[in-house]
């Protein structure tokens, strides 16, 4: 069930059976010449939406701008400062826990968010620890590409040129989610360079078209669909375990 498509009495009824919610969390940043700027938000969003439809678990709005200062050298990229993101995440968490939600599962789509999400969790738990109180809430983050079966499937689908940023897998997932946004672009070089980076100017210099190590011209919606189906099944199992609740709807096979 999508929070944005529910009326409050439906949310009220849900919370009598389950006190958990899934929050997709991503980024708004360049993803190379053929990748959507929304890629890192769209991937967790589509996987969570399909898992929510199949399982009945509540899926909240997508937290869709994250830590992307290093992508600001490319048109359209947006970022939060880490301190802003920690503050905003805590407001999201406190809004949800006010209603009795005690398990929040963040399905993350962007590696650059990981340390800041953990810092936001520490900020939330510190309120209880400093008061000498026991926190009734558990927070968890998980990268969608680390869900069971995904790395094997990515290796099978893209033995060469999966890469680290603007990966063939993530671009495939967005093409499956939004086929009208598919772009056909020749990659030069075929496989992008790899390496480290600091700020936006350094990133742009090192990775001129935005990709790192990938050849996303291999991306197709069909491959994206296989990735979403595998991720969705793993997500339902993991969330069910974390919430301590079986799916509210039995998925039709
Ligand atoms: Ni990405």
PDB file of C-alpha atoms and ligand atoms in Angstrom:
ATOM      1  CA  UNK A   1       0.000   0.000   0.000  1.00  0.00           C
ATOM      2  CA  UNK A   2       1.362   3.406  -0.985  1.00  0.00           C
ATOM      3  CA  UNK A   3       1.010   6.015   1.763  1.00  0.00           C
ATOM      4  CA  UNK A   4       0.346   8.686  -0.864  1.00  0.00           C
ATOM      5  CA  UNK A   5      -2.585   6.692  -2.281  1.00  0.00           C
ATOM      6  CA  UNK A   6      -4.117   5.822   1.109  1.00  0.00           C
ATOM      7  CA  UNK A   7      -6.698   7.752   3.102  1.00  0.00           C
ATOM      8  CA  UNK A   8      -5.965   8.251   6.791  1.00  0.00           C
ATOM      9  CA  UNK A   9      -8.532   5.663   8.019  1.00  0.00           C
ATOM     10  CA  UNK A  10      -6.739   3.058   5.854  1.00  0.00           C
ATOM     11  CA  UNK A  11      -3.399   3.992   7.431  1.00  0.00           C
ATOM     12  CA  UNK A  12      -5.047   3.803  10.859  1.00  0.00           C
ATOM     13  CA  UNK A  13      -6.373   0.299  10.087  1.00  0.00           C
ATOM     14  CA  UNK A  14      -2.968  -0.834   8.729  1.00  0.00           C
ATOM     15  CA  UNK A  15      -1.230   0.253  11.938  1.00  0.00           C
ATOM     16  CA  UNK A  16      -3.474  -2.051  13.961  1.00  0.00           C
ATOM     17  CA  UNK A  17      -1.833  -5.016  12.150  1.00  0.00           C
ATOM     18  CA  UNK A  18       1.640  -3.777  11.301  1.00  0.00           C
ATOM     19  CA  UNK A  19       3.811  -0.972  12.657  1.00  0.00           C
ATOM     20  CA  UNK A  20       6.382  -0.992   9.875  1.00  0.00           C
ATOM     21  CA  UNK A  21       6.948   1.206   6.817  1.00  0.00           C
ATOM     22  CA  UNK A  22       9.325   1.094   3.846  1.00  0.00           C
ATOM     23  CA  UNK A  23      10.848   4.418   2.747  1.00  0.00           C
ATOM     24  CA  UNK A  24      12.595   4.475  -0.650  1.00  0.00           C
ATOM     25  CA  UNK A  25      15.560   6.866  -0.447  1.00  0.00           C
ATOM     26  CA  UNK A  26      17.744   8.045  -3.313  1.00  0.00           C
ATOM     27  CA  UNK A  27      19.256  11.006  -5.066  1.00  0.00           C
ATOM     28  CA  UNK A  28      18.759  13.484  -7.904  1.00  0.00           C
ATOM     29  CA  UNK A  29      22.034  13.408  -9.843  1.00  0.00           C
ATOM     30  CA  UNK A  30      23.496  12.838 -13.290  1.00  0.00           C
ATOM     31  CA  UNK A  31      23.753   9.206 -14.394  1.00  0.00           C
ATOM     32  CA  UNK A  32      25.862   9.528 -17.527  1.00  0.00           C
ATOM     33  CA  UNK A  33      24.763  10.291 -21.108  1.00  0.00           C
ATOM     34  CA  UNK A  34      21.798   7.871 -21.257  1.00  0.00           C
ATOM     35  CA  UNK A  35      20.846   7.618 -17.563  1.00  0.00           C
ATOM     36  CA  UNK A  36      17.947   9.424 -15.919  1.00  0.00           C
ATOM     37  CA  UNK A  37      18.819  12.108 -13.351  1.00  0.00           C
ATOM     38  CA  UNK A  38      16.273  10.424 -11.076  1.00  0.00           C
ATOM     39  CA  UNK A  39      17.869   6.944 -11.350  1.00  0.00           C
ATOM     40  CA  UNK A  40      18.839   6.501  -7.683  1.00  0.00           C
ATOM     41  CA  UNK A  41      15.376   7.540  -6.485  1.00  0.00           C
ATOM     42  CA  UNK A  42      13.469   5.621  -9.181  1.00  0.00           C
ATOM     43  CA  UNK A  43      15.179   2.244  -8.517  1.00  0.00           C
ATOM     44  CA  UNK A  44      14.212   1.899  -4.825  1.00  0.00           C
ATOM     45  CA  UNK A  45      10.840   3.529  -5.568  1.00  0.00           C
ATOM     46  CA  UNK A  46       9.768   0.979  -8.189  1.00  0.00           C
ATOM     47  CA  UNK A  47      11.084  -2.007  -6.201  1.00  0.00           C
ATOM     48  CA  UNK A  48       9.336  -0.804  -3.015  1.00  0.00           C
ATOM     49  CA  UNK A  49       6.088   0.010  -4.864  1.00  0.00           C
ATOM     50  CA  UNK A  50       5.905  -3.482  -6.416  1.00  0.00           C
ATOM     51  CA  UNK A  51       6.803  -5.120  -3.094  1.00  0.00           C
ATOM     52  CA  UNK A  52       4.157  -3.009  -1.338  1.00  0.00           C
ATOM     53  CA  UNK A  53       1.505  -3.982  -3.906  1.00  0.00           C
ATOM     54  CA  UNK A  54       2.308  -7.705  -3.567  1.00  0.00           C
ATOM     55  CA  UNK A  55       2.674  -7.794   0.233  1.00  0.00           C
ATOM     56  CA  UNK A  56       0.359  -5.082   1.534  1.00  0.00           C
ATOM     57  CA  UNK A  57       3.228  -3.464   3.461  1.00  0.00           C
ATOM     58  CA  UNK A  58       3.072   0.328   3.696  1.00  0.00           C
ATOM     59  CA  UNK A  59       5.446   2.264   1.416  1.00  0.00           C
ATOM     60  CA  UNK A  60       6.085   5.936   2.208  1.00  0.00           C
ATOM     61  CA  UNK A  61       7.070   8.795  -0.087  1.00  0.00           C
ATOM     62  CA  UNK A  62      10.468   8.659  -1.757  1.00  0.00           C
ATOM     63  CA  UNK A  63      13.209  10.746  -0.115  1.00  0.00           C
ATOM     64  CA  UNK A  64      14.542  11.792  -3.491  1.00  0.00           C
ATOM     65  CA  UNK A  65      17.354  14.325  -3.005  1.00  0.00           C
ATOM     66  CA  UNK A  66      20.422  13.081  -1.124  1.00  0.00           C
ATOM     67  CA  UNK A  67      24.182  13.548  -0.884  1.00  0.00           C
ATOM     68  CA  UNK A  68      25.374  14.359  -4.399  1.00  0.00           C
ATOM     69  CA  UNK A  69      27.732  17.326  -4.024  1.00  0.00           C
ATOM     70  CA  UNK A  70      30.259  15.510  -6.230  1.00  0.00           C
ATOM     71  CA  UNK A  71      27.749  15.447  -9.137  1.00  0.00           C
ATOM     72  CA  UNK A  72      27.046  19.199  -9.153  1.00  0.00           C
ATOM     73  CA  UNK A  73      29.403  19.712 -12.117  1.00  0.00           C
ATOM     74  CA  UNK A  74      26.673  18.195 -14.324  1.00  0.00           C
ATOM     75  CA  UNK A  75      23.428  19.984 -15.267  1.00  0.00           C
ATOM     76  CA  UNK A  76      20.394  19.015 -13.206  1.00  0.00           C
ATOM     77  CA  UNK A  77      22.126  17.437 -10.211  1.00  0.00           C
ATOM     78  CA  UNK A  78      20.909  18.525  -6.760  1.00  0.00           C
ATOM     79  CA  UNK A  79      22.299  17.904  -3.288  1.00  0.00           C
ATOM     80  CA  UNK A  80      21.586  18.300   0.392  1.00  0.00           C
ATOM     81  CA  UNK A  81      24.404  19.104   2.801  1.00  0.00           C
ATOM     82  CA  UNK A  82      24.936  16.127   5.140  1.00  0.00           C
ATOM     83  CA  UNK A  83      23.801  18.278   8.115  1.00  0.00           C
ATOM     84  CA  UNK A  84      20.551  19.175   6.274  1.00  0.00           C
ATOM     85  CA  UNK A  85      19.849  15.561   5.371  1.00  0.00           C
ATOM     86  CA  UNK A  86      20.396  14.403   8.971  1.00  0.00           C
ATOM     87  CA  UNK A  87      17.907  17.038  10.176  1.00  0.00           C
ATOM     88  CA  UNK A  88      15.285  16.279   7.499  1.00  0.00           C
ATOM     89  CA  UNK A  89      15.540  12.514   8.002  1.00  0.00           C
ATOM     90  CA  UNK A  90      14.972  13.001  11.727  1.00  0.00           C
ATOM     91  CA  UNK A  91      11.825  15.026  11.010  1.00  0.00           C
ATOM     92  CA  UNK A  92      10.575  12.226   8.715  1.00  0.00           C
ATOM     93  CA  UNK A  93      11.368   9.599  11.364  1.00  0.00           C
ATOM     94  CA  UNK A  94       9.728  11.544  14.209  1.00  0.00           C
ATOM     95  CA  UNK A  95       6.603  12.233  12.113  1.00  0.00           C
ATOM     96  CA  UNK A  96       6.185   8.521  11.425  1.00  0.00           C
ATOM     97  CA  UNK A  97       6.969   7.292  14.948  1.00  0.00           C
ATOM     98  CA  UNK A  98       4.428   9.770  16.356  1.00  0.00           C
ATOM     99  CA  UNK A  99       1.757   7.513  14.789  1.00  0.00           C
ATOM    100  CA  UNK A 100       3.140   4.429  16.500  1.00  0.00           C
ATOM    101  CA  UNK A 101       5.328   3.224  13.634  1.00  0.00           C
ATOM    102  CA  UNK A 102       8.253   1.409  15.271  1.00  0.00           C
ATOM    103  CA  UNK A 103      10.078  -0.154  12.315  1.00  0.00           C
ATOM    104  CA  UNK A 104      11.343   2.020   9.437  1.00  0.00           C
ATOM    105  CA  UNK A 105      13.136   0.272   6.588  1.00  0.00           C
ATOM    106  CA  UNK A 106      14.971   2.642   4.241  1.00  0.00           C
ATOM    107  CA  UNK A 107      15.539   1.058   0.829  1.00  0.00           C
ATOM    108  CA  UNK A 108      18.498   3.036  -0.475  1.00  0.00           C
ATOM    109  CA  UNK A 109      19.438   3.679  -4.101  1.00  0.00           C
ATOM    110  CA  UNK A 110      22.597   5.769  -3.701  1.00  0.00           C
ATOM    111  CA  UNK A 111      25.961   4.783  -2.205  1.00  0.00           C
ATOM    112  CA  UNK A 112      26.715   8.427  -1.359  1.00  0.00           C
ATOM    113  CA  UNK A 113      23.799   8.434   1.139  1.00  0.00           C
ATOM    114  CA  UNK A 114      24.985   5.535   3.312  1.00  0.00           C
ATOM    115  CA  UNK A 115      27.144   7.339   5.875  1.00  0.00           C
ATOM    116  CA  UNK A 116      24.669  10.218   6.248  1.00  0.00           C
ATOM    117  CA  UNK A 117      21.716   7.853   6.765  1.00  0.00           C
ATOM    118  CA  UNK A 118      23.725   6.096   9.503  1.00  0.00           C
ATOM    119  CA  UNK A 119      24.532   9.485  11.069  1.00  0.00           C
ATOM    120  CA  UNK A 120      20.804  10.376  11.010  1.00  0.00           C
ATOM    121  CA  UNK A 121      20.020   7.096  12.793  1.00  0.00           C
ATOM    122  CA  UNK A 122      22.670   7.879  15.459  1.00  0.00           C
ATOM    123  CA  UNK A 123      21.137  11.343  15.918  1.00  0.00           C
ATOM    124  CA  UNK A 124      17.692   9.785  16.476  1.00  0.00           C
ATOM    125  CA  UNK A 125      18.919   7.105  18.910  1.00  0.00           C
ATOM    126  CA  UNK A 126      20.988   9.708  20.815  1.00  0.00           C
ATOM    127  CA  UNK A 127      17.756  11.400  21.973  1.00  0.00           C
ATOM    128  CA  UNK A 128      16.903   8.234  23.909  1.00  0.00           C
ATOM    129  CA  UNK A 129      20.397   7.311  25.046  1.00  0.00           C
ATOM    130  CA  UNK A 130      21.060  10.782  26.483  1.00  0.00           C
ATOM    131  CA  UNK A 131      17.724  10.654  28.327  1.00  0.00           C
ATOM    132  CA  UNK A 132      18.479   7.194  29.726  1.00  0.00           C
ATOM    133  CA  UNK A 133      15.343   5.868  27.967  1.00  0.00           C
ATOM    134  CA  UNK A 134      14.916   2.686  25.896  1.00  0.00           C
ATOM    135  CA  UNK A 135      14.122   3.470  22.250  1.00  0.00           C
ATOM    136  CA  UNK A 136      11.120   1.446  21.014  1.00  0.00           C
ATOM    137  CA  UNK A 137      11.970   2.183  17.378  1.00  0.00           C
ATOM    138  CA  UNK A 138      14.289   0.260  15.064  1.00  0.00           C
ATOM    139  CA  UNK A 139      15.687   1.844  11.905  1.00  0.00           C
ATOM    140  CA  UNK A 140      17.357  -0.045   9.084  1.00  0.00           C
ATOM    141  CA  UNK A 141      18.905   0.872   5.755  1.00  0.00           C
ATOM    142  CA  UNK A 142      19.579  -1.494   2.882  1.00  0.00           C
ATOM    143  CA  UNK A 143      21.003  -0.852  -0.574  1.00  0.00           C
ATOM    144  CA  UNK A 144      18.696  -2.383  -3.204  1.00  0.00           C
ATOM    145  CA  UNK A 145      21.668  -3.811  -5.158  1.00  0.00           C
ATOM    146  CA  UNK A 146      22.661  -5.801  -2.061  1.00  0.00           C
ATOM    147  CA  UNK A 147      19.311  -7.605  -1.770  1.00  0.00           C
ATOM    148  CA  UNK A 148      19.553 -11.403  -2.119  1.00  0.00           C
ATOM    149  CA  UNK A 149      20.149 -12.524  -5.693  1.00  0.00           C
ATOM    150  CA  UNK A 150      20.860  -9.106  -7.231  1.00  0.00           C
ATOM    151  CA  UNK A 151      24.659  -9.219  -7.535  1.00  0.00           C
ATOM    152  CA  UNK A 152      24.489 -12.702  -9.128  1.00  0.00           C
ATOM    153  CA  UNK A 153      21.808 -11.565 -11.555  1.00  0.00           C
ATOM    154  CA  UNK A 154      23.737  -8.370 -12.449  1.00  0.00           C
ATOM    155  CA  UNK A 155      26.845 -10.461 -13.174  1.00  0.00           C
ATOM    156  CA  UNK A 156      24.780 -12.798 -15.362  1.00  0.00           C
ATOM    157  CA  UNK A 157      23.087  -9.949 -17.271  1.00  0.00           C
ATOM    158  CA  UNK A 158      26.192  -7.732 -17.598  1.00  0.00           C
ATOM    159  CA  UNK A 159      29.402  -9.795 -17.349  1.00  0.00           C
ATOM    160  CA  UNK A 160      31.318  -6.783 -18.749  1.00  0.00           C
ATOM    161  CA  UNK A 161      30.641  -3.076 -18.114  1.00  0.00           C
ATOM    162  CA  UNK A 162      28.286  -3.199 -15.106  1.00  0.00           C
ATOM    163  CA  UNK A 163      30.499  -0.533 -13.481  1.00  0.00           C
ATOM    164  CA  UNK A 164      30.163   1.545 -10.306  1.00  0.00           C
ATOM    165  CA  UNK A 165      28.139   4.603 -11.298  1.00  0.00           C
ATOM    166  CA  UNK A 166      25.436   4.776 -13.968  1.00  0.00           C
ATOM    167  CA  UNK A 167      25.565   0.990 -13.857  1.00  0.00           C
ATOM    168  CA  UNK A 168      23.950  -1.088 -16.579  1.00  0.00           C
ATOM    169  CA  UNK A 169      21.695  -2.645 -13.902  1.00  0.00           C
ATOM    170  CA  UNK A 170      20.342   0.575 -12.410  1.00  0.00           C
ATOM    171  CA  UNK A 171      19.737   2.142 -15.828  1.00  0.00           C
ATOM    172  CA  UNK A 172      17.846  -1.039 -16.833  1.00  0.00           C
ATOM    173  CA  UNK A 173      15.606  -0.749 -13.763  1.00  0.00           C
ATOM    174  CA  UNK A 174      14.689   2.854 -14.670  1.00  0.00           C
ATOM    175  CA  UNK A 175      13.995   1.859 -18.318  1.00  0.00           C
ATOM    176  CA  UNK A 176      11.635  -0.835 -17.029  1.00  0.00           C
ATOM    177  CA  UNK A 177       9.937   1.685 -14.703  1.00  0.00           C
ATOM    178  CA  UNK A 178       9.717   4.484 -17.302  1.00  0.00           C
ATOM    179  CA  UNK A 179       9.988   3.087 -20.865  1.00  0.00           C
ATOM    180  CA  UNK A 180       9.014   6.472 -22.357  1.00  0.00           C
ATOM    181  CA  UNK A 181      12.298   7.906 -20.988  1.00  0.00           C
ATOM    182  CA  UNK A 182      14.621   5.384 -22.686  1.00  0.00           C
ATOM    183  CA  UNK A 183      17.567   7.055 -24.446  1.00  0.00           C
ATOM    184  CA  UNK A 184      19.820   5.571 -27.103  1.00  0.00           C
ATOM    185  CA  UNK A 185      23.347   6.993 -26.836  1.00  0.00           C
ATOM    186  CA  UNK A 186      26.686   5.699 -28.161  1.00  0.00           C
ATOM    187  CA  UNK A 187      29.243   5.424 -25.305  1.00  0.00           C
ATOM    188  CA  UNK A 188      32.744   6.867 -25.820  1.00  0.00           C
ATOM    189  CA  UNK A 189      34.822   5.214 -24.492  1.00  0.00           C
ATOM    190  CA  UNK A 190      32.738   2.031 -24.417  1.00  0.00           C
ATOM    191  CA  UNK A 191      33.668   1.394 -20.771  1.00  0.00           C
ATOM    192  CA  UNK A 192      34.087   4.476 -18.566  1.00  0.00           C
ATOM    193  CA  UNK A 193      37.225   5.065 -16.437  1.00  0.00           C
ATOM    194  CA  UNK A 194      37.418   4.092 -12.750  1.00  0.00           C
ATOM    195  CA  UNK A 195      38.994   5.920  -9.810  1.00  0.00           C
ATOM    196  CA  UNK A 196      38.348   8.145  -6.816  1.00  0.00           C
ATOM    197  CA  UNK A 197      37.069  11.734  -6.510  1.00  0.00           C
ATOM    198  CA  UNK A 198      36.638  14.585  -4.034  1.00  0.00           C
ATOM    199  CA  UNK A 199      34.465  17.522  -5.076  1.00  0.00           C
ATOM    200  CA  UNK A 200      32.340  18.315  -8.126  1.00  0.00           C
ATOM    201  CA  UNK A 201      35.204  19.847 -10.160  1.00  0.00           C
ATOM    202  CA  UNK A 202      37.441  16.842  -9.478  1.00  0.00           C
ATOM    203  CA  UNK A 203      34.668  14.419 -10.427  1.00  0.00           C
ATOM    204  CA  UNK A 204      33.922  16.194 -13.721  1.00  0.00           C
ATOM    205  CA  UNK A 205      37.627  16.224 -14.636  1.00  0.00           C
ATOM    206  CA  UNK A 206      38.102  12.515 -13.848  1.00  0.00           C
ATOM    207  CA  UNK A 207      34.820  11.218 -15.302  1.00  0.00           C
ATOM    208  CA  UNK A 208      33.999  13.579 -18.224  1.00  0.00           C
ATOM    209  CA  UNK A 209      30.618  12.044 -19.156  1.00  0.00           C
ATOM    210  CA  UNK A 210      29.640  11.153 -15.579  1.00  0.00           C
ATOM    211  CA  UNK A 211      29.924   7.347 -15.723  1.00  0.00           C
ATOM    212  CA  UNK A 212      32.332   5.322 -13.561  1.00  0.00           C
ATOM    213  CA  UNK A 213      33.448   1.976 -14.994  1.00  0.00           C
ATOM    214  CA  UNK A 214      30.188   1.234 -16.800  1.00  0.00           C
ATOM    215  CA  UNK A 215      28.714   0.668 -20.251  1.00  0.00           C
ATOM    216  CA  UNK A 216      25.047   1.466 -19.675  1.00  0.00           C
ATOM    217  CA  UNK A 217      24.229   1.265 -23.404  1.00  0.00           C
ATOM    218  CA  UNK A 218      23.558  -2.425 -22.567  1.00  0.00           C
ATOM    219  CA  UNK A 219      20.546  -1.427 -20.436  1.00  0.00           C
ATOM    220  CA  UNK A 220      17.108  -2.748 -21.475  1.00  0.00           C
ATOM    221  CA  UNK A 221      13.672  -2.687 -19.809  1.00  0.00           C
ATOM    222  CA  UNK A 222      13.491  -6.507 -19.985  1.00  0.00           C
ATOM    223  CA  UNK A 223      16.680  -6.835 -17.927  1.00  0.00           C
ATOM    224  CA  UNK A 224      15.331  -4.187 -15.569  1.00  0.00           C
ATOM    225  CA  UNK A 225      12.169  -6.216 -15.059  1.00  0.00           C
ATOM    226  CA  UNK A 226      14.192  -9.294 -14.055  1.00  0.00           C
ATOM    227  CA  UNK A 227      16.150  -7.199 -11.547  1.00  0.00           C
ATOM    228  CA  UNK A 228      12.974  -5.683 -10.076  1.00  0.00           C
ATOM    229  CA  UNK A 229      11.302  -9.104  -9.732  1.00  0.00           C
ATOM    230  CA  UNK A 230      14.309 -10.555  -7.902  1.00  0.00           C
ATOM    231  CA  UNK A 231      14.709  -7.476  -5.688  1.00  0.00           C
ATOM    232  CA  UNK A 232      11.000  -7.381  -4.860  1.00  0.00           C
ATOM    233  CA  UNK A 233      10.916 -10.989  -3.637  1.00  0.00           C
ATOM    234  CA  UNK A 234      14.031 -10.473  -1.487  1.00  0.00           C
ATOM    235  CA  UNK A 235      12.653  -7.201  -0.115  1.00  0.00           C
ATOM    236  CA  UNK A 236       9.340  -8.740   0.971  1.00  0.00           C
ATOM    237  CA  UNK A 237      11.178 -11.533   2.823  1.00  0.00           C
ATOM    238  CA  UNK A 238      13.586  -9.127   4.507  1.00  0.00           C
ATOM    239  CA  UNK A 239      10.971  -6.561   5.485  1.00  0.00           C
ATOM    240  CA  UNK A 240       8.649  -9.240   6.804  1.00  0.00           C
ATOM    241  CA  UNK A 241      11.463 -10.423   9.066  1.00  0.00           C
ATOM    242  CA  UNK A 242      12.339  -6.870  10.191  1.00  0.00           C
ATOM    243  CA  UNK A 243       8.705  -5.915  10.871  1.00  0.00           C
ATOM    244  CA  UNK A 244       8.021  -9.259  12.579  1.00  0.00           C
ATOM    245  CA  UNK A 245       4.829  -9.482  10.474  1.00  0.00           C
ATOM    246  CA  UNK A 246       3.917 -11.792   7.598  1.00  0.00           C
ATOM    247  CA  UNK A 247       2.844 -10.115   4.338  1.00  0.00           C
ATOM    248  CA  UNK A 248      -0.735  -8.818   4.676  1.00  0.00           C
ATOM    249  CA  UNK A 249      -1.538  -9.990   1.146  1.00  0.00           C
ATOM    250  CA  UNK A 250      -0.336 -13.292  -0.309  1.00  0.00           C
ATOM    251  CA  UNK A 251       1.378 -12.585  -3.613  1.00  0.00           C
ATOM    252  CA  UNK A 252      -0.095 -14.343  -6.638  1.00  0.00           C
ATOM    253  CA  UNK A 253       2.667 -16.259  -8.404  1.00  0.00           C
TER     254      UNK A 253
HETATM  255 NI1  LIG B   1      23.047   5.487  -9.152  1.00  0.00          NI
END
